[in-house]
């Protein structure tokens, strides 16, 4: 246990250090700077120097790094370049992104597993379904999002095109976000079904004349449940990555949109805070997935 | 027999042909008189861009940029991982566990977000895009290769070589290099579709390779507002991009099946 905790803490501190170096590097060596964003393009060099002093960009790199790291360790992200406190900003963004990711994750689970079960009961259309899912997997998220936006918000105005004000705002973004994970889950579950079908118990049941549906529900589905659930949890990071694209297309003020904004404005404190919170979320999910795996192995005596 | 062996690699060959073709065709010329022209069989089969450039040529030149960055990014990530592999073998347990810990830490960040942050730090440009892709993909390659290192070093023939007095460097060159070459080749194709998706996503989000010539993701982002009036300027680049990624996925599958069946 102590070793496990030590591993987690060690990994975390290392990650925090890498991210701090990344953010301090951004502030220091990037072509533009937060001072230019705040002072404007026409600011004089004296005004820029004053702004840099206010933003504490006039320190020596190593001291700035140490100062920032000591604050980050205490989860004190400070303020944005526009003097807004960062933590509430991140939490409000996270709420939206987590809601979106939750709906997308649930939808992808229903789509992936449901379709895999159907494809393995009615095997006639399986090949076409596999090809279709490959096609969706090969389509970048932004193309899926643009396609859905054009079809269901502009051509047939059935759903809101963006923002979070109108009801049903999350349907199109969640569909875009969950589409690829759903396809991956389908292919993964289908492969597991195939593996199960080659096992002796299925062959025996088939020899006794049982239908595929009757084999899937008491036995096969139970056997593939854990690997599918594990895979579903492992894929959690892809929702947060996809959120940056989907939220920028649908103008949703989630964590991805905030991250892009922070990068465009050279707001290193905000960027650092977002990346740390994202990694914390992914870390937590991977620990939950490990615990689930561990529990199942103990429970089933494997 | 040999013919069938090569035929199954058709997705990789088509991808390679498209890449070579993108270097051969001339660069699209600006001709404002033809701006937004619709597809026609005789002159511009895919229509024209808002600047009157032939869309087919524009797609090919953008494809070159996207593929170039994805390939170079993957190569660079693999190079770093191979160096890490050798360092872990030479340096022993400490370097091996440090590299594993570092890659574990980086893996908690989604690759796209990491590439986005790294890309913005480095600024626009081909080199910075390549570095951003390499940084975001290094961790997964490194973890895989360290896993392979553990497998190799436990093999009986390696133990025999060590007890026979062979040095670490000799074992690395003589015994690790041949299987490592195969692993690196597989790794390249295994994550290549993901690299392509990341490169196009970065381009779409505004991290472009250069101001003069941009990738397919940028092309789609730049013309997306014209999708209702001139759908061809978005549709054709989008279809080409999907086809290219699909070919990369199919090539990956063929190699993966070959590796695991053997």
mmCIF file of C-alpha atoms in Angstrom, chain A:
data_model
loop_
_atom_site.group_PDB
_atom_site.id
_atom_site.type_symbol
_atom_site.label_atom_id
_atom_site.label_comp_id
_atom_site.label_asym_id
_atom_site.label_seq_id
_atom_site.Cartn_x
_atom_site.Cartn_y
_atom_site.Cartn_z
ATOM 1 C CA UNK A 1 0.000 0.000 0.000
ATOM 2 C CA UNK A 2 2.790 2.402 1.047
ATOM 3 C CA UNK A 3 4.641 1.523 -2.135
ATOM 4 C CA UNK A 4 1.526 2.117 -4.220
ATOM 5 C CA UNK A 5 0.928 5.525 -2.597
ATOM 6 C CA UNK A 6 4.591 6.416 -3.015
ATOM 7 C CA UNK A 7 4.341 5.547 -6.700
ATOM 8 C CA UNK A 8 1.260 7.728 -7.135
ATOM 9 C CA UNK A 9 2.777 10.660 -5.247
ATOM 10 C CA UNK A 10 6.099 10.346 -7.082
ATOM 11 C CA UNK A 11 4.367 10.275 -10.454
ATOM 12 C CA UNK A 12 2.284 13.273 -9.490
ATOM 13 C CA UNK A 13 5.185 15.425 -8.374
ATOM 14 C CA UNK A 14 7.057 14.587 -11.555
ATOM 15 C CA UNK A 15 4.045 15.505 -13.650
ATOM 16 C CA UNK A 16 3.586 18.776 -11.775
ATOM 17 C CA UNK A 17 7.244 19.596 -12.371
ATOM 18 C CA UNK A 18 6.995 18.855 -16.111
ATOM 19 C CA UNK A 19 3.870 20.972 -16.446
ATOM 20 C CA UNK A 20 5.403 23.824 -14.473
ATOM 21 C CA UNK A 21 8.473 23.821 -16.722
ATOM 22 C CA UNK A 22 6.152 23.765 -19.754
ATOM 23 C CA UNK A 23 4.097 26.709 -18.499
ATOM 24 C CA UNK A 24 7.084 28.780 -17.384
ATOM 25 C CA UNK A 25 8.695 28.070 -20.743
ATOM 26 C CA UNK A 26 5.558 29.294 -22.490
ATOM 27 C CA UNK A 27 5.605 32.504 -20.508
ATOM 28 C CA UNK A 28 9.286 33.064 -21.192
ATOM 29 C CA UNK A 29 10.187 31.862 -24.652
ATOM 30 C CA UNK A 30 7.000 32.078 -26.721
ATOM 31 C CA UNK A 31 7.004 34.718 -29.458
ATOM 32 C CA UNK A 32 4.080 36.697 -28.038
ATOM 33 C CA UNK A 33 3.336 37.303 -24.389
ATOM 34 C CA UNK A 34 0.530 37.916 -21.941
ATOM 35 C CA UNK A 35 1.872 41.448 -21.458
ATOM 36 C CA UNK A 36 1.272 42.186 -25.165
ATOM 37 C CA UNK A 37 -2.255 40.740 -24.943
ATOM 38 C CA UNK A 38 -3.078 42.953 -21.964
ATOM 39 C CA UNK A 39 -1.268 46.130 -22.963
ATOM 40 C CA UNK A 40 -2.306 45.919 -26.626
ATOM 41 C CA UNK A 41 -0.310 45.949 -29.861
ATOM 42 C CA UNK A 42 0.324 49.707 -29.701
ATOM 43 C CA UNK A 43 1.800 49.730 -26.191
ATOM 44 C CA UNK A 44 5.159 51.419 -25.731
ATOM 45 C CA UNK A 45 8.139 49.448 -24.462
ATOM 46 C CA UNK A 46 7.873 51.195 -21.075
ATOM 47 C CA UNK A 47 4.248 50.127 -20.746
ATOM 48 C CA UNK A 48 5.196 46.570 -21.733
ATOM 49 C CA UNK A 49 7.968 46.485 -19.111
ATOM 50 C CA UNK A 50 5.531 47.706 -16.476
ATOM 51 C CA UNK A 51 3.026 45.034 -17.469
ATOM 52 C CA UNK A 52 5.715 42.352 -17.401
ATOM 53 C CA UNK A 53 6.629 43.454 -13.879
ATOM 54 C CA UNK A 54 2.979 43.191 -12.857
ATOM 55 C CA UNK A 55 2.782 39.693 -14.341
ATOM 56 C CA UNK A 56 6.075 38.790 -12.602
ATOM 57 C CA UNK A 57 7.753 37.946 -15.922
ATOM 58 C CA UNK A 58 10.885 39.913 -15.105
ATOM 59 C CA UNK A 59 12.250 37.278 -12.693
ATOM 60 C CA UNK A 60 15.157 34.949 -13.466
ATOM 61 C CA UNK A 61 13.801 31.733 -15.042
ATOM 62 C CA UNK A 62 14.883 29.346 -12.294
ATOM 63 C CA UNK A 63 13.425 31.576 -9.542
ATOM 64 C CA UNK A 64 10.182 31.955 -11.426
ATOM 65 C CA UNK A 65 10.063 28.168 -11.852
ATOM 66 C CA UNK A 66 10.706 27.577 -8.138
ATOM 67 C CA UNK A 67 8.109 30.187 -7.124
ATOM 68 C CA UNK A 68 5.495 28.719 -9.412
ATOM 69 C CA UNK A 69 6.238 25.133 -8.416
ATOM 70 C CA UNK A 70 5.981 25.890 -4.682
ATOM 71 C CA UNK A 71 2.533 27.380 -5.310
ATOM 72 C CA UNK A 72 1.396 24.554 -7.573
ATOM 73 C CA UNK A 73 2.337 21.950 -4.940
ATOM 74 C CA UNK A 74 -0.237 23.626 -2.671
ATOM 75 C CA UNK A 75 -2.752 23.625 -5.576
ATOM 76 C CA UNK A 76 -2.703 27.405 -5.599
ATOM 77 C CA UNK A 77 -3.092 28.323 -9.262
ATOM 78 C CA UNK A 78 -3.344 32.047 -8.610
ATOM 79 C CA UNK A 79 -5.162 34.379 -11.006
ATOM 80 C CA UNK A 80 -5.588 34.679 -14.758
ATOM 81 C CA UNK A 81 -3.958 37.551 -16.615
ATOM 82 C CA UNK A 82 -7.288 39.362 -16.237
ATOM 83 C CA UNK A 83 -7.100 38.976 -12.450
ATOM 84 C CA UNK A 84 -9.868 36.373 -12.153
ATOM 85 C CA UNK A 85 -9.317 33.563 -9.624
ATOM 86 C CA UNK A 86 -8.449 30.395 -11.545
ATOM 87 C CA UNK A 87 -9.887 27.610 -9.417
ATOM 88 C CA UNK A 88 -13.585 28.663 -9.677
ATOM 89 C CA UNK A 89 -13.093 29.224 -13.415
ATOM 90 C CA UNK A 90 -11.706 25.723 -13.855
ATOM 91 C CA UNK A 91 -14.452 24.180 -11.739
ATOM 92 C CA UNK A 92 -17.209 25.841 -13.758
ATOM 93 C CA UNK A 93 -15.555 24.666 -16.982
ATOM 94 C CA UNK A 94 -15.086 21.188 -15.577
ATOM 95 C CA UNK A 95 -18.755 20.892 -14.643
ATOM 96 C CA UNK A 96 -19.768 21.470 -18.257
ATOM 97 C CA UNK A 97 -17.081 19.210 -19.702
ATOM 98 C CA UNK A 98 -17.809 16.427 -17.234
ATOM 99 C CA UNK A 99 -21.525 16.629 -18.003
ATOM 100 C CA UNK A 100 -20.745 16.444 -21.710
ATOM 101 C CA UNK A 101 -18.213 13.643 -21.229
ATOM 102 C CA UNK A 102 -20.610 11.731 -18.977
ATOM 103 C CA UNK A 103 -23.383 11.813 -21.556
ATOM 104 C CA UNK A 104 -20.927 10.930 -24.329
ATOM 105 C CA UNK A 105 -19.474 8.067 -22.273
ATOM 106 C CA UNK A 106 -22.884 6.652 -21.439
ATOM 107 C CA UNK A 107 -24.003 6.969 -25.048
ATOM 108 C CA UNK A 108 -20.851 5.282 -26.323
ATOM 109 C CA UNK A 109 -21.290 2.398 -23.864
ATOM 110 C CA UNK A 110 -24.886 1.846 -24.935
ATOM 111 C CA UNK A 111 -23.979 2.144 -28.620
ATOM 112 C CA UNK A 112 -20.820 0.020 -28.513
ATOM 113 C CA UNK A 113 -22.032 -2.834 -26.333
ATOM 114 C CA UNK A 114 -25.599 -2.792 -27.645
ATOM 115 C CA UNK A 115 -24.468 -2.920 -31.248
ATOM 116 C CA UNK A 116 -21.930 -5.657 -30.489
ATOM 117 C CA UNK A 117 -24.630 -7.785 -28.854
ATOM 118 C CA UNK A 118 -27.014 -7.227 -31.769
ATOM 119 C CA UNK A 119 -24.279 -7.897 -34.329
ATOM 120 C CA UNK A 120 -23.489 -11.176 -32.601
ATOM 121 C CA UNK A 121 -27.123 -12.275 -32.487
ATOM 122 C CA UNK A 122 -27.993 -11.217 -36.047
ATOM 123 C CA UNK A 123 -24.683 -12.055 -37.658
ATOM 124 C CA UNK A 124 -25.788 -11.233 -41.213
ATOM 125 C CA UNK A 125 -25.034 -7.518 -40.959
ATOM 126 C CA UNK A 126 -21.883 -7.841 -38.862
ATOM 127 C CA UNK A 127 -19.386 -7.239 -41.667
ATOM 128 C CA UNK A 128 -21.107 -4.052 -42.781
ATOM 129 C CA UNK A 129 -21.278 -2.806 -39.188
ATOM 130 C CA UNK A 130 -17.555 -3.437 -38.715
ATOM 131 C CA UNK A 131 -16.722 -1.518 -41.895
ATOM 132 C CA UNK A 132 -19.006 1.338 -40.864
ATOM 133 C CA UNK A 133 -17.371 1.579 -37.457
ATOM 134 C CA UNK A 134 -13.919 1.567 -39.055
ATOM 135 C CA UNK A 135 -15.033 4.471 -41.228
ATOM 136 C CA UNK A 136 -16.222 6.480 -38.224
ATOM 137 C CA UNK A 137 -12.993 5.653 -36.392
ATOM 138 C CA UNK A 138 -11.013 7.047 -39.299
ATOM 139 C CA UNK A 139 -12.962 10.302 -39.293
ATOM 140 C CA UNK A 140 -11.477 13.099 -37.179
ATOM 141 C CA UNK A 141 -13.747 14.416 -34.416
ATOM 142 C CA UNK A 142 -13.902 17.864 -35.978
ATOM 143 C CA UNK A 143 -15.308 16.470 -39.230
ATOM 144 C CA UNK A 144 -17.961 14.504 -37.328
ATOM 145 C CA UNK A 145 -18.829 17.618 -35.320
ATOM 146 C CA UNK A 146 -19.012 19.819 -38.436
ATOM 147 C CA UNK A 147 -21.154 17.232 -40.223
ATOM 148 C CA UNK A 148 -23.599 16.982 -37.306
ATOM 149 C CA UNK A 149 -23.673 20.760 -36.940
ATOM 150 C CA UNK A 150 -24.461 21.317 -40.598
ATOM 151 C CA UNK A 151 -27.044 18.533 -40.821
ATOM 152 C CA UNK A 152 -28.961 18.855 -37.559
ATOM 153 C CA UNK A 153 -28.544 22.501 -36.616
ATOM 154 C CA UNK A 154 -28.339 24.343 -39.917
ATOM 155 C CA UNK A 155 -29.843 22.223 -42.720
ATOM 156 C CA UNK A 156 -32.597 20.718 -40.536
ATOM 157 C CA UNK A 157 -32.716 23.082 -37.541
ATOM 158 C CA UNK A 158 -33.726 20.444 -35.014
ATOM 159 C CA UNK A 159 -31.070 21.050 -32.386
ATOM 160 C CA UNK A 160 -29.226 24.141 -31.083
ATOM 161 C CA UNK A 161 -25.999 24.911 -32.976
ATOM 162 C CA UNK A 162 -23.964 25.846 -29.903
ATOM 163 C CA UNK A 163 -23.724 27.477 -26.510
ATOM 164 C CA UNK A 164 -25.303 26.173 -23.323
ATOM 165 C CA UNK A 165 -28.437 28.319 -23.157
ATOM 166 C CA UNK A 166 -30.953 26.321 -25.199
ATOM 167 C CA UNK A 167 -32.358 22.981 -24.114
ATOM 168 C CA UNK A 168 -30.757 19.983 -25.775
ATOM 169 C CA UNK A 169 -27.466 21.871 -26.257
ATOM 170 C CA UNK A 170 -25.444 18.857 -25.242
ATOM 171 C CA UNK A 171 -26.876 16.388 -27.776
ATOM 172 C CA UNK A 172 -24.753 17.274 -30.818
ATOM 173 C CA UNK A 173 -21.494 17.849 -28.883
ATOM 174 C CA UNK A 174 -21.974 14.618 -26.904
ATOM 175 C CA UNK A 175 -22.672 12.699 -30.119
ATOM 176 C CA UNK A 176 -19.494 14.078 -31.688
ATOM 177 C CA UNK A 177 -17.476 13.358 -28.572
ATOM 178 C CA UNK A 178 -18.776 9.845 -27.997
ATOM 179 C CA UNK A 179 -18.909 8.631 -31.597
ATOM 180 C CA UNK A 180 -15.349 7.386 -31.847
ATOM 181 C CA UNK A 181 -15.290 5.802 -28.388
ATOM 182 C CA UNK A 182 -18.555 4.049 -29.206
ATOM 183 C CA UNK A 183 -17.015 2.593 -32.372
ATOM 184 C CA UNK A 184 -13.876 1.521 -30.530
ATOM 185 C CA UNK A 185 -15.992 -0.103 -27.852
ATOM 186 C CA UNK A 186 -18.040 -1.920 -30.489
ATOM 187 C CA UNK A 187 -14.938 -3.334 -32.192
ATOM 188 C CA UNK A 188 -13.410 -4.274 -28.851
ATOM 189 C CA UNK A 189 -16.578 -5.982 -27.552
ATOM 190 C CA UNK A 190 -17.040 -7.774 -30.858
ATOM 191 C CA UNK A 191 -13.493 -9.133 -30.711
ATOM 192 C CA UNK A 192 -14.150 -10.428 -27.201
ATOM 193 C CA UNK A 193 -17.386 -12.070 -28.340
ATOM 194 C CA UNK A 194 -15.431 -13.792 -31.109
ATOM 195 C CA UNK A 195 -12.852 -15.028 -28.588
ATOM 196 C CA UNK A 196 -15.579 -16.352 -26.326
ATOM 197 C CA UNK A 197 -17.228 -18.168 -29.252
ATOM 198 C CA UNK A 198 -14.086 -20.163 -29.857
ATOM 199 C CA UNK A 199 -14.209 -21.540 -26.291
ATOM 200 C CA UNK A 200 -15.405 -25.022 -25.508
ATOM 201 C CA UNK A 201 -18.466 -24.084 -23.439
ATOM 202 C CA UNK A 202 -19.961 -22.144 -26.343
ATOM 203 C CA UNK A 203 -19.284 -24.981 -28.779
ATOM 204 C CA UNK A 204 -20.977 -27.419 -26.375
ATOM 205 C CA UNK A 205 -23.975 -25.141 -25.909
ATOM 206 C CA UNK A 206 -24.272 -24.722 -29.683
ATOM 207 C CA UNK A 207 -24.069 -28.492 -30.105
ATOM 208 C CA UNK A 208 -27.020 -28.813 -27.718
ATOM 209 C CA UNK A 209 -28.939 -26.503 -30.076
ATOM 210 C CA UNK A 210 -28.936 -23.290 -28.007
ATOM 211 C CA UNK A 211 -29.347 -20.067 -29.934
ATOM 212 C CA UNK A 212 -26.671 -17.340 -29.896
ATOM 213 C CA UNK A 213 -28.901 -15.026 -27.846
ATOM 214 C CA UNK A 214 -29.346 -17.683 -25.168
ATOM 215 C CA UNK A 215 -25.605 -18.183 -24.957
ATOM 216 C CA UNK A 216 -24.782 -14.466 -24.858
ATOM 217 C CA UNK A 217 -27.023 -13.472 -21.980
ATOM 218 C CA UNK A 218 -26.294 -15.835 -19.197
ATOM 219 C CA UNK A 219 -22.627 -16.517 -20.014
ATOM 220 C CA UNK A 220 -20.767 -14.620 -22.717
ATOM 221 C CA UNK A 221 -21.994 -11.156 -21.687
ATOM 222 C CA UNK A 222 -20.931 -11.841 -18.096
ATOM 223 C CA UNK A 223 -17.459 -12.906 -19.229
ATOM 224 C CA UNK A 224 -16.826 -9.857 -21.384
ATOM 225 C CA UNK A 225 -18.357 -7.314 -18.979
ATOM 226 C CA UNK A 226 -15.182 -6.559 -17.057
ATOM 227 C CA UNK A 227 -12.783 -6.157 -20.009
ATOM 228 C CA UNK A 228 -15.316 -3.895 -21.729
ATOM 229 C CA UNK A 229 -15.833 -1.830 -18.589
ATOM 230 C CA UNK A 230 -12.073 -1.563 -18.124
ATOM 231 C CA UNK A 231 -11.614 -0.423 -21.696
ATOM 232 C CA UNK A 232 -14.425 2.077 -21.294
ATOM 233 C CA UNK A 233 -12.700 3.608 -18.268
ATOM 234 C CA UNK A 234 -9.283 3.610 -19.944
ATOM 235 C CA UNK A 235 -10.765 5.624 -22.801
ATOM 236 C CA UNK A 236 -11.839 8.418 -20.438
ATOM 237 C CA UNK A 237 -8.861 10.576 -21.457
ATOM 238 C CA UNK A 238 -10.093 10.691 -25.045
ATOM 239 C CA UNK A 239 -13.228 12.606 -23.964
ATOM 240 C CA UNK A 240 -11.142 15.322 -22.379
ATOM 241 C CA UNK A 241 -8.907 15.533 -25.463
ATOM 242 C CA UNK A 242 -11.905 15.601 -27.806
ATOM 243 C CA UNK A 243 -13.530 18.274 -25.640
ATOM 244 C CA UNK A 244 -10.948 20.831 -26.815
ATOM 245 C CA UNK A 245 -12.128 20.368 -30.407
ATOM 246 C CA UNK A 246 -15.838 19.860 -29.846
ATOM 247 C CA UNK A 247 -16.162 22.772 -27.431
ATOM 248 C CA UNK A 248 -14.392 25.105 -29.837
ATOM 249 C CA UNK A 249 -16.792 24.132 -32.664
ATOM 250 C CA UNK A 250 -19.973 24.362 -30.569
ATOM 251 C CA UNK A 251 -18.786 27.382 -28.500
ATOM 252 C CA UNK A 252 -19.234 25.610 -25.185
ATOM 253 C CA UNK A 253 -17.376 27.223 -22.258
ATOM 254 C CA UNK A 254 -15.936 23.939 -20.963
ATOM 255 C CA UNK A 255 -12.415 22.997 -20.012
ATOM 256 C CA UNK A 256 -11.234 22.484 -23.620
ATOM 257 C CA UNK A 257 -12.497 25.895 -24.692
ATOM 258 C CA UNK A 258 -10.828 27.470 -21.653
ATOM 259 C CA UNK A 259 -7.549 25.742 -22.499
ATOM 260 C CA UNK A 260 -7.578 27.083 -26.054
ATOM 261 C CA UNK A 261 -8.398 30.549 -24.753
ATOM 262 C CA UNK A 262 -5.533 30.383 -22.257
ATOM 263 C CA UNK A 263 -3.104 29.304 -24.989
ATOM 264 C CA UNK A 264 -4.168 32.078 -27.354
ATOM 265 C CA UNK A 265 -3.799 34.675 -24.588
ATOM 266 C CA UNK A 266 -0.525 33.218 -23.229
ATOM 267 C CA UNK A 267 -2.256 32.809 -19.870
ATOM 268 C CA UNK A 268 0.194 30.331 -18.400
ATOM 269 C CA UNK A 269 -1.392 30.143 -14.936
ATOM 270 C CA UNK A 270 -4.727 29.150 -16.404
ATOM 271 C CA UNK A 271 -3.145 26.678 -18.825
ATOM 272 C CA UNK A 272 -1.182 25.068 -16.022
ATOM 273 C CA UNK A 273 -4.245 24.820 -13.802
ATOM 274 C CA UNK A 274 -6.311 23.197 -16.550
ATOM 275 C CA UNK A 275 -3.637 20.660 -17.479
ATOM 276 C CA UNK A 276 -3.139 19.719 -13.822
ATOM 277 C CA UNK A 277 -6.862 19.272 -13.231
ATOM 278 C CA UNK A 278 -7.215 17.221 -16.428
ATOM 279 C CA UNK A 279 -4.355 14.970 -15.442
ATOM 280 C CA UNK A 280 -5.834 14.643 -11.940
ATOM 281 C CA UNK A 281 -9.132 13.518 -13.463
ATOM 282 C CA UNK A 282 -7.427 10.989 -15.761
ATOM 283 C CA UNK A 283 -5.255 9.764 -12.882
ATOM 284 C CA UNK A 284 -8.309 9.277 -10.648
ATOM 285 C CA UNK A 285 -10.146 7.319 -13.321
ATOM 286 C CA UNK A 286 -7.133 5.096 -13.976
ATOM 287 C CA UNK A 287 -6.834 4.384 -10.231
ATOM 288 C CA UNK A 288 -10.561 3.534 -10.140
ATOM 289 C CA UNK A 289 -10.072 1.235 -13.127
ATOM 290 C CA UNK A 290 -7.130 -0.495 -11.421
ATOM 291 C CA UNK A 291 -9.155 -0.911 -8.222
ATOM 292 C CA UNK A 292 -12.078 -2.372 -10.178
ATOM 293 C CA UNK A 293 -9.779 -4.815 -11.892
ATOM 294 C CA UNK A 294 -8.203 -5.791 -8.574
ATOM 295 C CA UNK A 295 -11.609 -6.244 -6.915
ATOM 296 C CA UNK A 296 -12.904 -8.406 -9.769
ATOM 297 C CA UNK A 297 -9.841 -10.649 -9.698
ATOM 298 C CA UNK A 298 -10.246 -11.183 -5.942
ATOM 299 C CA UNK A 299 -13.996 -11.688 -6.270
ATOM 300 C CA UNK A 300 -13.726 -14.211 -9.076
ATOM 301 C CA UNK A 301 -10.697 -15.891 -7.495
ATOM 302 C CA UNK A 302 -8.552 -15.463 -10.632
#
